[in-house]
Each structure stands twice: as structure tokens, then as C-alpha cells.
Amino acid sequence: ITAAPPYVLQWNDKSGNGETLASPSSYTPAFLSSGINGLGSLQFSGNQYLLSNDASFSRLLLPASTVFIVQNAANLTQASTSFFSQSGSLRYNMHLPWQSWVYLDFGDIGGNRISVSTGSAPVVGSHIFTAVGTEGGNRILNDDGATIASGSLPNTGETFSCPVSIAVGQTCGNGFGSYFTGTIGEVIVYNAALSQASYQTIEGALACKW
């Protein structure tokens, strides 16, 4: 973190696996000491993002993964991506929110999407989102511990050819036009589909913390 204004140039991976997120450009998010319920978080204003230093990060997400993200979205007027890994139409994508929808792409953009309508307005305010799934198996998308979308979708066989980085705050930082506006406090990634008991334990811990 730089001196005032407190821009974040790098977000280190606490797991020890070296999956660092860093700013590849001058579009760096700002650090807010009380961004989400009095706790420190990163503020994204529409074109800031952090990109993984690992060009094949998606190997951790496919064919099985569990992802938790703590965010506080602003009132949005455009598509907003919280967590994104993509290469053409092949992607792992937690899109939260998107106009009046939230969805999880797991593999290809069309046949492997689970989604839910949130009504006429985007999902705003503080939320803990959880995505659990396997390629060709069941996927769930939770909002604050409650399942809002689920489904068992086919195995396309394409996701393994998706060796790309992860971007937080923008669609891989490559100009696809989807951005996040708001604050992000924490991201946890497991390269396995956790059991219900396990992911509920983590959701509970995150809820107590945030």
C-alpha cells in the first residue's frame, strides 16, 4: 500500500501459494480503512482492477472449486463483475451483480450458467457470496448463506483449455466492458467443491468477521 492517497498496488495471497493480485496499470484500487462495516477493504470505482500473477490461475477453479467473496456493491448502472476468469467464451465468472441478475459461469458462457433474477434493481450493499461447483456436476450460488441459484449442468469438456489469470474488479482487465463499482473485503478460493458443512462454517466465520 502506497502513501496517501492509499492506493493498493498488490494484494498478497495468505495461503502461501503465491497467488498474488497486483495492479498491472495505473488503475489501482484505493484502500478504505472502514470500507465494509468498519473494516478495511478495497474500493473500485469502475476501471480499477487487480490481476493475478499466475496466467493459469483458472486451474484452481476448474474442474472443481469453492469461492467466497465479501463485497459491498454501489448503486450500479452498468454490468459489474466481482470475480472473473476468462478466455473468449470459456470462463469461470462470478458476476455479482449484473443489472437485475447474479450468475455463475462455470466453463462455457452459455450452457454452463446458473443465474437468478434479483428483480428490477441490482444487488447492492454488503453481501457474502459463495459459489461451489464442479464441471459437469451441481453448482450453487449463495448470498449471505442462502442459496439463490443452483443447478446440475453438462460437462462441456472445454474448461480445461482455459489457462487464464483471475481479475478482481474488472473482466481480466482486458477491456470487455464489465467493471465492479464498490468495495471488496475478502476473497477465499478452494480448488475443491467443499461439503455443505464446510462452506457453511466458513460463511459463518465471514459473517462474524464482516
GROMACS .gro file of C-alpha atoms in nm:
model
  210
    1ILE     CA    1   0.000   0.000   0.000
    2THR     CA    2   0.140   0.339  -0.100
    3ALA     CA    3   0.131   0.662   0.095
    4ALA     CA    4  -0.174   0.891   0.084
    5PRO     CA    5  -0.390   0.857  -0.105
    6PRO     CA    6  -0.370   0.490  -0.002
    7TYR     CA    7  -0.365   0.307  -0.335
    8VAL     CA    8  -0.321  -0.069  -0.328
    9LEU     CA    9  -0.060  -0.194  -0.574
   10GLN     CA   10  -0.061  -0.555  -0.454
   11TRP     CA   11  -0.289  -0.792  -0.260
   12ASN     CA   12  -0.088  -1.082  -0.122
   13ASP     CA   13  -0.208  -1.441  -0.103
   14LYS     CA   14  -0.220  -1.562   0.259
   15SER     CA   15  -0.231  -1.930   0.161
   16GLY     CA   16   0.140  -1.946   0.084
   17ASN     CA   17   0.074  -2.049  -0.277
   18GLY     CA   18   0.199  -1.717  -0.413
   19GLU     CA   19  -0.122  -1.630  -0.599
   20THR     CA   20  -0.065  -1.257  -0.571
   21LEU     CA   21  -0.304  -0.998  -0.710
   22ALA     CA   22  -0.133  -0.685  -0.838
   23SER     CA   23  -0.215  -0.375  -1.037
   24PRO     CA   24  -0.087  -0.407  -1.396
   25SER     CA   25  -0.153  -0.039  -1.471
   26SER     CA   26  -0.220   0.296  -1.311
   27TYR     CA   27  -0.580   0.191  -1.242
   28THR     CA   28  -0.526   0.088  -0.883
   29PRO     CA   29  -0.800   0.047  -0.621
   30ALA     CA   30  -0.792   0.257  -0.306
   31PHE     CA   31  -0.776   0.126   0.049
   32LEU     CA   32  -1.057   0.230   0.280
   33SER     CA   33  -0.990   0.173   0.649
   34SER     CA   34  -1.362   0.126   0.718
   35GLY     CA   35  -1.494   0.030   0.377
   36ILE     CA   36  -1.725  -0.254   0.482
   37ASN     CA   37  -1.893  -0.233   0.824
   38GLY     CA   38  -1.592  -0.059   0.979
   39LEU     CA   39  -1.330  -0.296   0.836
   40GLY     CA   40  -1.062  -0.227   0.578
   41SER     CA   41  -1.143  -0.305   0.216
   42LEU     CA   42  -1.055  -0.208  -0.139
   43GLN     CA   43  -1.257   0.048  -0.330
   44PHE     CA   44  -1.316   0.000  -0.703
   45SER     CA   45  -1.468   0.292  -0.890
   46GLY     CA   46  -1.534   0.143  -1.231
   47ASN     CA   47  -1.198   0.089  -1.401
   48GLN     CA   48  -0.961  -0.023  -1.126
   49TYR     CA   49  -0.860  -0.386  -1.103
   50LEU     CA   50  -0.604  -0.629  -0.967
   51LEU     CA   51  -0.474  -0.916  -1.178
   52SER     CA   52  -0.328  -1.249  -1.070
   53ASN     CA   53   0.041  -1.300  -1.140
   54ASP     CA   54  -0.045  -1.658  -1.238
   55ALA     CA   55  -0.156  -1.686  -1.602
   56SER     CA   56  -0.312  -2.026  -1.536
   57PHE     CA   57  -0.495  -1.944  -1.214
   58SER     CA   58  -0.811  -2.100  -1.356
   59ARG     CA   59  -0.662  -2.443  -1.296
   60LEU     CA   60  -0.754  -2.382  -0.930
   61LEU     CA   61  -1.115  -2.308  -1.020
   62LEU     CA   62  -1.181  -2.582  -1.275
   63PRO     CA   63  -1.292  -2.856  -1.273
   64ALA     CA   64  -1.396  -2.803  -0.908
   65SER     CA   65  -1.384  -2.509  -0.673
   66THR     CA   66  -1.538  -2.310  -0.391
   67VAL     CA   67  -1.509  -1.932  -0.393
   68PHE     CA   68  -1.614  -1.684  -0.125
   69ILE     CA   69  -1.620  -1.308  -0.184
   70VAL     CA   70  -1.714  -1.030   0.058
   71GLN     CA   71  -1.832  -0.721  -0.125
   72ASN     CA   72  -2.033  -0.404  -0.089
   73ALA     CA   73  -2.161  -0.300  -0.429
   74ALA     CA   74  -2.260   0.057  -0.505
   75ASN     CA   75  -2.575   0.155  -0.692
   76LEU     CA   76  -2.482   0.031  -1.037
   77THR     CA   77  -2.580   0.149  -1.379
   78GLN     CA   78  -2.370  -0.098  -1.578
   79ALA     CA   79  -2.261  -0.460  -1.570
   80SER     CA   80  -2.047  -0.530  -1.265
   81THR     CA   81  -1.805  -0.815  -1.228
   82SER     CA   82  -1.668  -0.910  -0.889
   83PHE     CA   83  -1.456  -1.212  -0.978
   84PHE     CA   84  -1.366  -1.315  -1.329
   85SER     CA   85  -1.152  -1.562  -1.519
   86GLN     CA   86  -1.200  -1.576  -1.890
   87SER     CA   87  -1.059  -1.666  -2.227
   88GLY     CA   88  -1.302  -1.592  -2.508
   89SER     CA   89  -1.627  -1.771  -2.426
   90LEU     CA   90  -1.464  -2.010  -2.175
   91ARG     CA   91  -1.476  -1.878  -1.825
   92TYR     CA   92  -1.517  -1.904  -1.454
   93ASN     CA   93  -1.719  -1.597  -1.368
   94MET     CA   94  -1.895  -1.481  -1.053
   95HIS     CA   95  -2.092  -1.187  -1.191
   96LEU     CA   96  -2.236  -1.000  -0.894
   97PRO     CA   97  -2.450  -0.814  -0.970
   98TRP     CA   98  -2.532  -0.773  -1.335
   99GLN     CA   99  -2.821  -0.533  -1.391
  100SER     CA  100  -3.102  -0.733  -1.229
  101TRP     CA  101  -2.919  -1.068  -1.233
  102VAL     CA  102  -2.650  -1.253  -1.047
  103TYR     CA  103  -2.491  -1.555  -1.211
  104LEU     CA  104  -2.210  -1.807  -1.214
  105ASP     CA  105  -2.048  -1.920  -1.538
  106PHE     CA  106  -1.862  -2.247  -1.498
  107GLY     CA  107  -1.695  -2.337  -1.824
  108ASP     CA  108  -1.858  -2.200  -2.135
  109ILE     CA  109  -2.064  -1.883  -2.138
  110GLY     CA  110  -2.393  -2.039  -2.245
  111GLY     CA  111  -2.474  -2.390  -2.133
  112ASN     CA  112  -2.290  -2.380  -1.801
  113ARG     CA  113  -2.451  -2.075  -1.644
  114ILE     CA  114  -2.670  -2.072  -1.336
  115SER     CA  115  -2.840  -1.743  -1.264
  116VAL     CA  116  -3.114  -1.578  -1.064
  117SER     CA  117  -3.314  -1.261  -1.117
  118THR     CA  118  -3.288  -1.011  -0.833
  119GLY     CA  119  -3.582  -0.807  -0.956
  120SER     CA  120  -3.571  -0.465  -1.114
  121ALA     CA  121  -3.266  -0.341  -0.924
  122PRO     CA  122  -2.908  -0.466  -0.890
  123VAL     CA  123  -2.786  -0.634  -0.574
  124VAL     CA  124  -2.632  -0.354  -0.367
  125GLY     CA  125  -2.497  -0.328  -0.016
  126SER     CA  126  -2.280  -0.570   0.183
  127HIS     CA  127  -2.302  -0.936   0.084
  128ILE     CA  128  -2.106  -1.258   0.126
  129PHE     CA  129  -2.135  -1.459  -0.196
  130THR     CA  130  -2.036  -1.824  -0.218
  131ALA     CA  131  -2.000  -2.030  -0.535
  132VAL     CA  132  -1.950  -2.407  -0.514
  133GLY     CA  133  -1.937  -2.636  -0.811
  134THR     CA  134  -1.782  -2.899  -1.031
  135GLU     CA  135  -1.764  -2.925  -1.406
  136GLY     CA  136  -2.048  -3.147  -1.517
  137GLY     CA  137  -2.192  -3.156  -1.166
  138ASN     CA  138  -2.402  -2.949  -0.932
  139ARG     CA  139  -2.330  -2.582  -0.872
  140ILE     CA  140  -2.474  -2.349  -0.612
  141LEU     CA  141  -2.460  -1.974  -0.564
  142ASN     CA  142  -2.524  -1.846  -0.211
  143ASP     CA  143  -2.599  -1.493  -0.095
  144ASP     CA  144  -2.531  -1.444   0.277
  145GLY     CA  145  -2.565  -1.817   0.338
  146ALA     CA  146  -2.891  -1.864   0.148
  147THR     CA  147  -2.889  -2.050  -0.185
  148ILE     CA  148  -3.021  -1.822  -0.459
  149ALA     CA  149  -2.932  -2.035  -0.763
  150SER     CA  150  -2.838  -2.397  -0.820
  151GLY     CA  151  -2.827  -2.650  -1.097
  152SER     CA  152  -2.655  -2.953  -1.240
  153LEU     CA  153  -2.515  -2.865  -1.580
  154PRO     CA  154  -2.340  -3.071  -1.851
  155ASN     CA  155  -1.968  -3.122  -1.885
  156THR     CA  156  -1.862  -2.938  -2.199
  157GLY     CA  157  -1.505  -3.070  -2.193
  158GLU     CA  158  -1.381  -2.722  -2.278
  159THR     CA  159  -1.292  -2.571  -1.945
  160PHE     CA  160  -0.952  -2.737  -1.924
  161SER     CA  161  -0.834  -2.522  -2.215
  162CYS     CA  162  -0.885  -2.204  -2.014
  163PRO     CA  163  -0.542  -2.121  -1.863
  164VAL     CA  164  -0.600  -1.759  -1.770
  165SER     CA  165  -0.548  -1.518  -1.485
  166ILE     CA  166  -0.801  -1.402  -1.231
  167ALA     CA  167  -0.901  -1.037  -1.217
  168VAL     CA  168  -1.072  -0.871  -0.924
  169GLY     CA  169  -1.264  -0.558  -1.014
  170GLN     CA  170  -1.280  -0.599  -1.391
  171THR     CA  171  -1.310  -0.866  -1.659
  172CYS     CA  172  -0.946  -0.971  -1.663
  173GLY     CA  173  -0.852  -0.609  -1.720
  174ASN     CA  174  -0.878  -0.664  -2.093
  175GLY     CA  175  -1.143  -0.417  -2.196
  176PHE     CA  176  -1.450  -0.640  -2.211
  177GLY     CA  177  -1.654  -0.360  -2.056
  178SER     CA  178  -1.765  -0.515  -1.726
  179TYR     CA  179  -1.645  -0.346  -1.411
  180PHE     CA  180  -1.706  -0.357  -1.038
  181THR     CA  181  -1.817  -0.045  -0.854
  182GLY     CA  182  -1.795  -0.073  -0.478
  183THR     CA  183  -1.569  -0.231  -0.218
  184ILE     CA  184  -1.425  -0.581  -0.180
  185GLY     CA  185  -1.307  -0.700   0.157
  186GLU     CA  186  -1.201  -1.061   0.121
  187VAL     CA  187  -1.169  -1.337  -0.138
  188ILE     CA  188  -1.117  -1.705  -0.047
  189VAL     CA  189  -1.057  -1.972  -0.311
  190TYR     CA  190  -1.051  -2.351  -0.267
  191ASN     CA  191  -0.962  -2.581  -0.555
  192ALA     CA  192  -1.228  -2.830  -0.442
  193ALA     CA  193  -1.604  -2.834  -0.403
  194LEU     CA  194  -1.642  -2.811  -0.026
  195SER     CA  195  -1.913  -3.000   0.157
  196GLN     CA  196  -2.216  -2.809   0.278
  197ALA     CA  197  -2.097  -2.833   0.638
  198SER     CA  198  -1.754  -2.694   0.542
  199TYR     CA  199  -1.869  -2.399   0.335
  200GLN     CA  200  -2.137  -2.309   0.588
  201THR     CA  201  -1.869  -2.298   0.858
  202ILE     CA  202  -1.667  -2.053   0.650
  203GLU     CA  203  -1.976  -1.847   0.567
  204GLY     CA  204  -2.046  -1.821   0.938
  205ALA     CA  205  -1.691  -1.711   1.015
  206LEU     CA  206  -1.703  -1.447   0.742
  207ALA     CA  207  -2.040  -1.324   0.867
  208CYS     CA  208  -1.900  -1.283   1.219
  209LYS     CA  209  -1.594  -1.102   1.087
  210TRP     CA  210  -1.765  -0.871   0.839
   0.00000   0.00000   0.00000
